Coordinates of C-alpha atoms in Angstrom, one line a residue:
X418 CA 0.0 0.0 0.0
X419 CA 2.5 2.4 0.5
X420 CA 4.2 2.2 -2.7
X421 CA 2.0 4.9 -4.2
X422 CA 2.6 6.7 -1.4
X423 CA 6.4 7.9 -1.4
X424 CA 7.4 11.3 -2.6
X425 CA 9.5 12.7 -5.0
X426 CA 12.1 15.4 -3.9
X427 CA 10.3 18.2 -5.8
X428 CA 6.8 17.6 -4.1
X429 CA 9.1 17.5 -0.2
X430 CA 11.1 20.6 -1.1
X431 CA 7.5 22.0 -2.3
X432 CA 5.8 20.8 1.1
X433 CA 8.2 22.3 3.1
X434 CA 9.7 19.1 4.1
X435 CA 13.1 18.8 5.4
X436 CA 15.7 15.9 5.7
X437 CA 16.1 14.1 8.8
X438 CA 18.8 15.6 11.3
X439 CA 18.7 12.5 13.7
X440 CA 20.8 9.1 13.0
X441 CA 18.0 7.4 13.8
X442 CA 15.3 9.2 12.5
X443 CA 17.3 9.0 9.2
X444 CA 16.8 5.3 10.1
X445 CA 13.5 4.9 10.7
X446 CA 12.3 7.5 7.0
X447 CA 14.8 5.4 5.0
X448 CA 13.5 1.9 5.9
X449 CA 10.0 3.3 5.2
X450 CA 10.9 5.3 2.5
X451 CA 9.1 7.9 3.3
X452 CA 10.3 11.6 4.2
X453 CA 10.6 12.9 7.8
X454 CA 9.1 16.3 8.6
X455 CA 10.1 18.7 11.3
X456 CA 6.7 19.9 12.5
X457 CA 7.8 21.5 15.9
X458 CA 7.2 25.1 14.4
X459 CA 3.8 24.6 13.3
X460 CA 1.2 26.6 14.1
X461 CA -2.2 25.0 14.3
X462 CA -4.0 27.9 12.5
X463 CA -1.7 26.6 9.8
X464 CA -3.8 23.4 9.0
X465 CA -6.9 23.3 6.7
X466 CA -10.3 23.2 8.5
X467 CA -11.8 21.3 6.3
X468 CA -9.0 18.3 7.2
X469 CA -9.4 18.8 11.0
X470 CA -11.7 15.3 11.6
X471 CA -11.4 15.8 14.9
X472 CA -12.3 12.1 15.7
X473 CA -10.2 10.6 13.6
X474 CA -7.2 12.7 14.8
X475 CA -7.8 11.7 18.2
X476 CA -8.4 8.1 17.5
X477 CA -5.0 7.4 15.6
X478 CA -3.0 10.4 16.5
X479 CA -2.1 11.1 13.1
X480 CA -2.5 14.8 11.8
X481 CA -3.7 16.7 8.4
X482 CA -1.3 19.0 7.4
X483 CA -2.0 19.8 3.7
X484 CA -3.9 19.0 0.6
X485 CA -2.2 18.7 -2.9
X486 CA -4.9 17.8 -5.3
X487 CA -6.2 14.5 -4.6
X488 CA -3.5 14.1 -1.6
X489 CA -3.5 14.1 1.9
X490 CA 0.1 15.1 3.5
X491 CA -0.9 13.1 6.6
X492 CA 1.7 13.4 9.6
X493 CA 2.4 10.4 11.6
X494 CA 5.0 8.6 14.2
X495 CA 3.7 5.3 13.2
X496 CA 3.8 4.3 9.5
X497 CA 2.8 0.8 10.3
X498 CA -0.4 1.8 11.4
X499 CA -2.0 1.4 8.0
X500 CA -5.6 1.1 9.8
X501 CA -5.0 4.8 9.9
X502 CA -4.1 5.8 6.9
X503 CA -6.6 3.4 5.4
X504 CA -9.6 5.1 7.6
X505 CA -8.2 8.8 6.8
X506 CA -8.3 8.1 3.3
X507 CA -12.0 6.3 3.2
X508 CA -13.3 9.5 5.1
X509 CA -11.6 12.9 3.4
X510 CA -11.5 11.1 0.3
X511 CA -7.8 11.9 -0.7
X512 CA -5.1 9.3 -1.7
X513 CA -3.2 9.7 1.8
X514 CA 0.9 10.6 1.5
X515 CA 2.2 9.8 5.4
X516 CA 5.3 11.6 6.6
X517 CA 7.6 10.4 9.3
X518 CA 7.3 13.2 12.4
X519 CA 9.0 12.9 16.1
X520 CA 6.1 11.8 18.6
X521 CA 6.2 14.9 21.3
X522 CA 5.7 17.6 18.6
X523 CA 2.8 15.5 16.9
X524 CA 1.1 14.9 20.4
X525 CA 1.6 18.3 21.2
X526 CA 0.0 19.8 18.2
X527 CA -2.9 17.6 18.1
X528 CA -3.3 18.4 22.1
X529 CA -3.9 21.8 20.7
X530 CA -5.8 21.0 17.7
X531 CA -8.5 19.1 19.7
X532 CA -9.0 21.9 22.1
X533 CA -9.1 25.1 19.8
X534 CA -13.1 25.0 20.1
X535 CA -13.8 24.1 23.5
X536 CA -15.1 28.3 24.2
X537 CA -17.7 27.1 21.9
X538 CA -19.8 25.4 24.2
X539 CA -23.0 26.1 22.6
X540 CA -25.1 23.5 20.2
X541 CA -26.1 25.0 16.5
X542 CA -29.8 26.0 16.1
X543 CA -30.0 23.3 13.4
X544 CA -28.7 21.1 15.7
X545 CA -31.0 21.8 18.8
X546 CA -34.1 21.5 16.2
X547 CA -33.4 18.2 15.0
X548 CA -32.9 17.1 18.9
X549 CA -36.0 18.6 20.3
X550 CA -37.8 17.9 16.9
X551 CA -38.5 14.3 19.1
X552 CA -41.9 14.4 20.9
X553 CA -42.0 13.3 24.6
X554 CA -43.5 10.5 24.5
X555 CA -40.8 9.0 22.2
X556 CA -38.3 10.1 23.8
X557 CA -37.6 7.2 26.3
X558 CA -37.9 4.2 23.7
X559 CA -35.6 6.2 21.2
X560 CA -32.7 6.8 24.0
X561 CA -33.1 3.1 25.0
X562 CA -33.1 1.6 21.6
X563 CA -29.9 4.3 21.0
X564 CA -28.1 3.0 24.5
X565 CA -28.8 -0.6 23.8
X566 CA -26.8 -0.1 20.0
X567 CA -24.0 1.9 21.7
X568 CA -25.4 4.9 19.0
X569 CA -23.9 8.3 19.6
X570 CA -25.9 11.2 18.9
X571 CA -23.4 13.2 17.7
X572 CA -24.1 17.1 18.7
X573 CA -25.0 15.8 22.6
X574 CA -22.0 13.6 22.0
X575 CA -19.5 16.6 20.8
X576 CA -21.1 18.9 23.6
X577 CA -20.6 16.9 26.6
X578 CA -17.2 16.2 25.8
X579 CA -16.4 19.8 25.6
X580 CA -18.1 20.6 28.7
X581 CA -16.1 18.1 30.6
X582 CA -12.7 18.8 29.4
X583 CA -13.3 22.6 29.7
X584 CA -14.4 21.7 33.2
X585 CA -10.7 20.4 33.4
X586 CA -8.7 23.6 31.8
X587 CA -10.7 26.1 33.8
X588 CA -10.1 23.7 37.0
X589 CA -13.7 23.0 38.1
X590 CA -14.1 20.4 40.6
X591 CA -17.7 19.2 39.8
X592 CA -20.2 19.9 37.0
X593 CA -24.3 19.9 37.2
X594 CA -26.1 19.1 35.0
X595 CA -29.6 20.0 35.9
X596 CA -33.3 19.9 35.2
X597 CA -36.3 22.0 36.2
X598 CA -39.6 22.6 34.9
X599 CA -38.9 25.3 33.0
X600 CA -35.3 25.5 31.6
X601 CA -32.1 22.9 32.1
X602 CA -29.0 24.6 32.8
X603 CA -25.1 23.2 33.7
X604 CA -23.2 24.6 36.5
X605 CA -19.6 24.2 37.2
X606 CA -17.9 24.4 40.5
X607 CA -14.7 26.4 40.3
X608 CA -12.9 27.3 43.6
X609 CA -15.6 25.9 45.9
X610 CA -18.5 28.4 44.2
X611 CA -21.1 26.8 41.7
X612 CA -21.8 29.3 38.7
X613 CA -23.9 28.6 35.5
X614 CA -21.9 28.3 32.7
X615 CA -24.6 27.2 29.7
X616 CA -28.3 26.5 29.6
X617 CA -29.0 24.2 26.7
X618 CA -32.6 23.3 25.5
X619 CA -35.0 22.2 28.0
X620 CA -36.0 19.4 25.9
X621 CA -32.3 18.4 25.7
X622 CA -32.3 16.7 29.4
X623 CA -33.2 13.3 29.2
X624 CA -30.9 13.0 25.8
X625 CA -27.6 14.4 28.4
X626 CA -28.7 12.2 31.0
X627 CA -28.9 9.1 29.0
X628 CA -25.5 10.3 27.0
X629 CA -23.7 10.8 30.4
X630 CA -25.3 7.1 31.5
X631 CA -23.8 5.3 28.6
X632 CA -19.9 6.9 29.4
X633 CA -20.7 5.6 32.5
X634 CA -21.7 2.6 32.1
X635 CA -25.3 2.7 34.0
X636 CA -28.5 1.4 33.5
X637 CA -30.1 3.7 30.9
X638 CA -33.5 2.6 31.3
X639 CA -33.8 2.7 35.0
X640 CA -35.2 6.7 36.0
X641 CA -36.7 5.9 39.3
X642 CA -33.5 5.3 41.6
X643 CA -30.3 6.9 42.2
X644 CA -26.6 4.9 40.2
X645 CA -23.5 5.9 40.6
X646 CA -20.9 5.1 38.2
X647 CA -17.2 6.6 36.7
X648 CA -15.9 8.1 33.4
X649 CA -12.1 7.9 32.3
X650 CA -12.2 10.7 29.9
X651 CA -8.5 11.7 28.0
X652 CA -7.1 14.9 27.8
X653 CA -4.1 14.7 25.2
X654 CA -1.8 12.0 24.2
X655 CA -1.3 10.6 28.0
X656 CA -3.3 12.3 31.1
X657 CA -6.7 10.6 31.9
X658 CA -9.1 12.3 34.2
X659 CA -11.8 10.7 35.9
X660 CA -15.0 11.5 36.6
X661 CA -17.2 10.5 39.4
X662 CA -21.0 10.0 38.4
X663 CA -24.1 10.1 40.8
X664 CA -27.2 10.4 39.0
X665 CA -30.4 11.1 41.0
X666 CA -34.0 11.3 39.8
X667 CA -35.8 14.8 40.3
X668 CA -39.3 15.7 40.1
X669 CA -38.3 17.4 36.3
X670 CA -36.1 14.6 35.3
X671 CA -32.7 13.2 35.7
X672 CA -30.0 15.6 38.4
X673 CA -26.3 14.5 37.0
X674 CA -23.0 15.5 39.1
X675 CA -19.9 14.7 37.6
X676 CA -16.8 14.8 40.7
X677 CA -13.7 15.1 38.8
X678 CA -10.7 13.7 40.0
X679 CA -7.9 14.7 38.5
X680 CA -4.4 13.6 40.3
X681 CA -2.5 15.6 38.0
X682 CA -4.5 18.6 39.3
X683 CA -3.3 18.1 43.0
X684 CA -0.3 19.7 43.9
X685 CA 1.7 17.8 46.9
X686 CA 4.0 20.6 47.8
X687 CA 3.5 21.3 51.1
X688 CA 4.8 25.3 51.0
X689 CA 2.0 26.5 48.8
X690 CA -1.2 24.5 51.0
X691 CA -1.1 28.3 53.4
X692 CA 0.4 26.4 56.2
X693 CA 2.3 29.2 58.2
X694 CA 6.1 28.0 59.2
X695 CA 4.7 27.5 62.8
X696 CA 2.1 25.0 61.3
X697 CA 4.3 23.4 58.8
X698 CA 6.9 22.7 61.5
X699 CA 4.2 21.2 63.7
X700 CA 3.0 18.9 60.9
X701 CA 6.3 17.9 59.7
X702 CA 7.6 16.9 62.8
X703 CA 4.2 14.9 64.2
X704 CA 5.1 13.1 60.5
X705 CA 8.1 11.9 61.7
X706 CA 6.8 10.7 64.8
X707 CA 7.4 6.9 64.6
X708 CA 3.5 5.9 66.3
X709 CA 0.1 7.9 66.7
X710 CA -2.7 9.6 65.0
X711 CA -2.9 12.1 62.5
X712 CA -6.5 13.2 61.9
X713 CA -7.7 16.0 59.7
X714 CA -11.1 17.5 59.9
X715 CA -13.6 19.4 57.9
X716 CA -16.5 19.5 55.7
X717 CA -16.4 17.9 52.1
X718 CA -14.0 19.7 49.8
X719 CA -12.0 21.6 52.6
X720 CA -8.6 19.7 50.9
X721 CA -8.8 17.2 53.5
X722 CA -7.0 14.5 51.3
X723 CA -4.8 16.7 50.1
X724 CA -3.1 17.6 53.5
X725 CA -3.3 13.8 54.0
X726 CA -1.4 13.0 50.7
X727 CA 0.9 16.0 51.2
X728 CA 2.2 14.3 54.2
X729 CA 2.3 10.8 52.6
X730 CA 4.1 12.3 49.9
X731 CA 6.6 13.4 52.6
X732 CA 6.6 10.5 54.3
X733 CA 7.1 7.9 50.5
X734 CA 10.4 6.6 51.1
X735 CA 11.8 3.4 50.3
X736 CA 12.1 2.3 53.4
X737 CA 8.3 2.9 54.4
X738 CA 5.3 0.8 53.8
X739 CA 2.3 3.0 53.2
X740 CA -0.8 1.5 52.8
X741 CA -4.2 3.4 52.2
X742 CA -8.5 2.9 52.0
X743 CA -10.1 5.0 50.2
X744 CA -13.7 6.3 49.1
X745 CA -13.1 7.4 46.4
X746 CA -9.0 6.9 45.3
X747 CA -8.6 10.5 44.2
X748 CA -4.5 10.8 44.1
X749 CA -2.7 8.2 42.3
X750 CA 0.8 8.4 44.1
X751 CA 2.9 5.3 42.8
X752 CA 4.6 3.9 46.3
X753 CA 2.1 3.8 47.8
X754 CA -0.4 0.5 48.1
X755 CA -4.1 2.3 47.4
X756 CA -7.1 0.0 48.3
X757 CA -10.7 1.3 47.1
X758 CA -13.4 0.3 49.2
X759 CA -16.1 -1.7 48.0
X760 CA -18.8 -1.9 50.8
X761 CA -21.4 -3.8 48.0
X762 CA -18.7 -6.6 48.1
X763 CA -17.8 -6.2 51.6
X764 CA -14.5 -4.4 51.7
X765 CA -15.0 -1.3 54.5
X766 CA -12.9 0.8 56.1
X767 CA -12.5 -1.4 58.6
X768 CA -11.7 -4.6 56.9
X769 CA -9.6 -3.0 55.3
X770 CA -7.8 -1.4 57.7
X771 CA -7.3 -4.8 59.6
X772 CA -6.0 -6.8 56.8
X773 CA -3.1 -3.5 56.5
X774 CA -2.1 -4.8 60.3
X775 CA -1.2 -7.9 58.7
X776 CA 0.5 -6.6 55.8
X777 CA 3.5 -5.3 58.2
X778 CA 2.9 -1.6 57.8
X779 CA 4.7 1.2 59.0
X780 CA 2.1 3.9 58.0
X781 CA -1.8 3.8 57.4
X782 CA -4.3 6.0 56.0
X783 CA -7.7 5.3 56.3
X784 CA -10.1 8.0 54.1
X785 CA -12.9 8.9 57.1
X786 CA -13.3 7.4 60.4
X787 CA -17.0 7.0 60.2
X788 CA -17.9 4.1 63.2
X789 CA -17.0 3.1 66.4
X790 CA -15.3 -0.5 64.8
X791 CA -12.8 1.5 62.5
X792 CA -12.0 4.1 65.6
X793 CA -10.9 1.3 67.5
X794 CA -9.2 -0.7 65.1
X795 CA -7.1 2.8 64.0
X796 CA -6.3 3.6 67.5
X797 CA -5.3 0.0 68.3
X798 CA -2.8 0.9 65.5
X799 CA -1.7 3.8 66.6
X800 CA -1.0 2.4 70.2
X801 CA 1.0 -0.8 68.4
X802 CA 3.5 1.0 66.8
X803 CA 2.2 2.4 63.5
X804 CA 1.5 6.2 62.2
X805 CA -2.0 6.3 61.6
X806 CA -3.8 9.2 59.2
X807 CA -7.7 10.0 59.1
X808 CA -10.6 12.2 58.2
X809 CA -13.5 13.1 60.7
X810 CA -16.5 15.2 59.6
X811 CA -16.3 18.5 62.3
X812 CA -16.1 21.9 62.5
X813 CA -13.2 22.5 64.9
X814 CA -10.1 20.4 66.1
X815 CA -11.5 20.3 69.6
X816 CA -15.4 19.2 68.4
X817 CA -12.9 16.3 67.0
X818 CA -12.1 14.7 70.2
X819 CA -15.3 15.3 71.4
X820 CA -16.8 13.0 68.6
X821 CA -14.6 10.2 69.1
X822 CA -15.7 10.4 73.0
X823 CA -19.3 10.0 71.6
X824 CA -18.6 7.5 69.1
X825 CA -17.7 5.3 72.1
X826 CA -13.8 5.4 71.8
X827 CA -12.4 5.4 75.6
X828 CA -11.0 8.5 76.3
X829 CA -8.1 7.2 77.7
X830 CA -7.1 5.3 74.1
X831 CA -8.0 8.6 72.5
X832 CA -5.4 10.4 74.7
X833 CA -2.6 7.9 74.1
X834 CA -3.1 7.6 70.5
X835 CA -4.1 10.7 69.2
X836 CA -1.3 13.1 68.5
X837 CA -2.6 15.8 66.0
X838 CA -5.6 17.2 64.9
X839 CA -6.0 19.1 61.8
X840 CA -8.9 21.4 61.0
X841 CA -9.2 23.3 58.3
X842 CA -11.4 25.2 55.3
X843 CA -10.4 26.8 51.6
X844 CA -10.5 30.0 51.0
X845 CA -10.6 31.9 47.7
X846 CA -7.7 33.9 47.2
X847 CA -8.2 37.3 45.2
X848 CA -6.8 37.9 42.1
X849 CA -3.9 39.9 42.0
X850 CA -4.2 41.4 38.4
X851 CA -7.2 43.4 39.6
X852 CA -7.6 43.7 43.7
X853 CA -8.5 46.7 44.9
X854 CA -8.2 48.2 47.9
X855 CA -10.5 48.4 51.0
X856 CA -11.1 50.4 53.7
X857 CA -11.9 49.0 57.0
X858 CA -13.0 51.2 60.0
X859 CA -10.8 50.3 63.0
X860 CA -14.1 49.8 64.9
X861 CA -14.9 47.1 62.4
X862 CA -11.7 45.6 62.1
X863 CA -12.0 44.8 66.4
X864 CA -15.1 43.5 65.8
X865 CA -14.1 41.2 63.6
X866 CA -11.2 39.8 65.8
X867 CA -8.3 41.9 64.5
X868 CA -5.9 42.3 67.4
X869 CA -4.6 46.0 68.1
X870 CA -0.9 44.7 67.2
X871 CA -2.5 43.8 63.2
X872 CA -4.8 47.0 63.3
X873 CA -1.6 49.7 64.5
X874 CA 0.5 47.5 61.6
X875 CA -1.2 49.7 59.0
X876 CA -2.2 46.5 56.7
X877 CA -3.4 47.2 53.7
X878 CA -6.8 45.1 52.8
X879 CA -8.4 44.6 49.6
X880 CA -11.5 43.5 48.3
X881 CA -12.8 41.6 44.5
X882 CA -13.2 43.6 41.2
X883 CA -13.2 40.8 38.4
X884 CA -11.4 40.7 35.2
X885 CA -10.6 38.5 32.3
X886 CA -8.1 36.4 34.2
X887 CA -10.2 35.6 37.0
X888 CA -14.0 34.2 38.6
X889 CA -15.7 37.3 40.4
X890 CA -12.6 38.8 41.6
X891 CA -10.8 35.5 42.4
X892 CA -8.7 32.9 41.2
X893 CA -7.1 30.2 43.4
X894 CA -7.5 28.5 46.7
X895 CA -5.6 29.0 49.6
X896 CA -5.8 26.4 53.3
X897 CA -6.7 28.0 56.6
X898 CA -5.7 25.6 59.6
X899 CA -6.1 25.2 63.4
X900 CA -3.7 22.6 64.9
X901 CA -4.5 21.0 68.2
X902 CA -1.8 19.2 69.2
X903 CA -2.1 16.2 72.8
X904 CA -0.1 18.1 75.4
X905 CA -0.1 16.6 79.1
X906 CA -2.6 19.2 80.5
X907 CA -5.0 18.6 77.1
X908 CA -4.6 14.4 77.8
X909 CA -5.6 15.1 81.5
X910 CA -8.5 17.0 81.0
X911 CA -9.7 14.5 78.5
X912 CA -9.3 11.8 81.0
X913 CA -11.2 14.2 83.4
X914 CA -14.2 14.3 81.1
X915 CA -14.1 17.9 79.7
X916 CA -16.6 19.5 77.5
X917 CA -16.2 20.8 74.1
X918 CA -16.0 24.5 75.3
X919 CA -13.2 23.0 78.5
X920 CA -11.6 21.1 75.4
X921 CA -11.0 24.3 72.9
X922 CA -10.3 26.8 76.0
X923 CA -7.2 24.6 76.9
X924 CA -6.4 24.4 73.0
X925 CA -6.1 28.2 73.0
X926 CA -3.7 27.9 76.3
X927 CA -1.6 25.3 74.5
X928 CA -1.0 28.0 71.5
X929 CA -3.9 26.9 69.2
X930 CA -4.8 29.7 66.5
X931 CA -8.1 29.3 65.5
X932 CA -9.4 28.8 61.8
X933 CA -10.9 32.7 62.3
X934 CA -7.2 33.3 63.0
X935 CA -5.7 32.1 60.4
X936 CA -7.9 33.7 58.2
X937 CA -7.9 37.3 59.1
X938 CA -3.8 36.6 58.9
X939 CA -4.8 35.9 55.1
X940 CA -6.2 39.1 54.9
X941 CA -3.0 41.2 56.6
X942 CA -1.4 39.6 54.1
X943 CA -3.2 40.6 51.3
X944 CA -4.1 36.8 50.5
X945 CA -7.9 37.2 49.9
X946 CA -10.8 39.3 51.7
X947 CA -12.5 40.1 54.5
X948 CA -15.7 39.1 53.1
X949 CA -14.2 35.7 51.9
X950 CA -12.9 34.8 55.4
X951 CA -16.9 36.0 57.1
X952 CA -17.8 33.1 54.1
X953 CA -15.8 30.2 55.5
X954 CA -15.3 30.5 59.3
X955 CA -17.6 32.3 61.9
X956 CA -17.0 34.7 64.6

């Protein structure tokens, strides 16, 4: 086949095609025959739209470059693929003409290629007429004859897509996908806020729904009870994302949130998390501690795991066995042995957790402490030897011990084991390209628990304006922490049965800054706002 397919030295020189500059790219172009291209000055808006088959391109990873006549100059780092160039040719209709081109400039130019368009995340009129052209009552047995054929329909297909790997660039952690009575709309949720970023066709609901379903790999014709499912979606040549699916019937139809989890995403570099040296001193050297308990604390997307991780990360050595349960895995960190619990097959956090004591472990992380059996079993650990990491569900470090006490977890195992206790929220930082600043009456600023020391300092505070670069003002997340760490006195007043209130006033003795703290020291330095700290933490 690829006899016909060679070039003479005119037609190369013509093309712009050079000779090869490596030994064995020399190699490789003469054992082919074929000429070898230099492509890593190309420009994407170089290429032909009409050749940009988007589908095709991202299937094979071949790319269009030109059009001679009836030829396709098709660029390639795989000649032997003749699938390819077979499947190019049937569907532009050109005698194809491959070139030989070096694998990282071809990945990196189709990388671009295939997200030139993803601003356009709106469906052509044409397109939304022949969608909503369906009646109602058809609807069901058309997306159910369509699911059970693995059909795609193509504009729904194309959309989604776009929505979900725009959801990646702009670094969204969730998307909605949403239906009400009278209009559907899709929300994203970028630095903890939900903002609507398209409202498609009404009528276009169930057809998202069942589209989303089918990635998924759910049940398309059950509507009546919640699934939950996942998506591996690619972005590029190597990275996969993926997606977390719940789907929940609503009184207007089908309610789809798509968590993504993107490792990638996650940075692990503990001097950008907003930990101040104090706390980052604190954490590192509980870390090193060779027994006890670890436990962070916080509602859901307050960066829990990524605190935990961050210290795992610091922690990955050679030497160390790490073993971890998780609900979901959200950080792939190679090192370390990742279980995924399973409780439909029987695999919980605690069985889990007690099969790691008999995989001679040096370090543990279990994702939430959510019963009495897994408390025990992790402070057993903790007490045997072993550094043990967690989650709890509170608002403050000192409301943590207080739930363990109520769990049924004896207080005097909680003050042996239980060495640090993390709390902490995210909060949006501003955007420096276009602060602006803010004046705060001193009466104000006391009564919003600015000492006189930070007030007499003559900080200068700033508030949101919005621009190009930014969401409402902001861009970014930055951690704000309260660290409660088991003194004597703190162990002894546990043992004597103190109270919540007892529990944080000895906390505050011991040199505990609060999370309201913390974040009014993000706004001395010019981190974020006033009115993003009154958000996140109360008074």
């Amino acid at each position: 086949m690829l006899s016909h397919l060679r070039e003479s030295e005119t037609f190369r020189s013509r093309c712009g095609f050079s000779k090869p500059n490596e030994l064995i790219l020399t190699q490789f172009s003469g054992s082919f025959g074929l000429p070898y291209m230099d492509i890593s000055w190309l420009e994407i808006s170089s290429l032909p739209d009409e050749l940009k088959n988007k589908k095709l391109i991202d299937k094979h990873r071949c790319l269009p470059l030109a059009k001679r006549n009836n030829r396709l100059i098709l660029a390639t780092a795989d000649p032997n693929n003749v699938l390819a160039l077979e499947e190019f040719q049937f569907n532009l209709g050109l005698h194809v003409e491959p070139i030989i081109v070096v694998q990282e400039a071809l990945d990196r130019i189709i990388d671009q290629v295939l997200e030139d368009d993803l601003d356009q995340l709106e469906i052509s009129e044409d397109d939304e007429q022949r969608l909503a052209g369906i009646e109602a009552e058809d609807t069901d047995k058309h997306l159910d004859d369509n699911a059970a054929k693995g059909a795609d329909d193509a504009p729904i297909v194309v959309f989604i897509n776009k929505l979900m790997t725009e959801a990646i660039r702009k670094g969204a952690s969730d998307l909605h996908f949403e239906p009400y009575e009278d209009h559907f709309r899709v929300r994203f949720r970028i630095d903890g806020m939900l903002s609507t970023i398209t409202q498609p066709p009404q009528g276009l609901g169930p057809r998202i729904a069942a589209r989303i379903k089918v990635m998924a790999k759910l049940n398309i014709a059950e509507r009546r009870l919640p699934q939950d499912g996942r998506i591996k979606l690619r972005v590029g040549s190597k990275k996969l994302v993926d997606f977390r699916v719940s789907v929940l019937p609503t009184l207007f139809g089908e309610k789809v949130v798509m968590r993504i989890l993107d490792s990638s995403a996650a940075s692990l570099n503990i001097d950008i998390l907003g930990f101040t040296d104090e706390q980052k001193q604190l954490y590192q050297a509980n870390l090193q501690r060779p027994q006890g308990m670890i436990l962070v604390t916080g509602p859901t997307g307050s960066g829990k795991t990524v605190s935990l991780y961050t210290g795992l990360n610091i922690l990955n050595t050679e030497e160390r066995n790490i073993s971890t349960a998780e609900d979901p895995v959200e950080i792939n960190l190679p090192g370390i042995n990742q279980v995924q619990i399973n409780p439909k097959a029987g695999l919980t956090f605690a069985g889990a957790l007690r099969s790691f004591l008999r995989q001679d472990p040096d370090i543990v992380m279990v994702g939430e402490i959510r019963d009495l059996e897994t408390a025990e079993i992790a402070v057993k650990a903790a007490q045997t030897g072993h550094m043990v990491m967690s989650t709890l569900h509170t608002n403050s470090s000192p409301e943590t011990l207080t739930r363990l006490l109520n769990m049924g977890v004896p207080a005097y195992n909680i003050a042996s084991s239980v060495s640090l206790i993390i709390a902490q929220r995210l909060a949006r930082k501003l955007c420096p390209k276009c602060r602006q600043p803010e004046s705060i009456p001193r009466a104000e600023m006391l009564r919003e628990g600015f000492s006189e020391q930070q007030i007499d300092s003559g900080f200068a505070s700033f508030k949101p304006a919005g621009c190009e670069h930014c969401t409402n003002g902001y861009k970014g997340r930055v951690g704000l922490y309260e660290m409660l760490t088991m003194t004597t006195e703190m162990a002894a007043l546990i043992m004597a049965g103190g109270s919540a209130l007892d529990l944080a006033e000895q906390a505050r003795k011991d040199g505990m800054r609060s999370l309201r703290q913390s974040g009014l020291n993000k706004v001395v330095e010019g981190i974020t706002s006033l009115a993003e700290i009154n958000r996140v933490t109360s008074h």
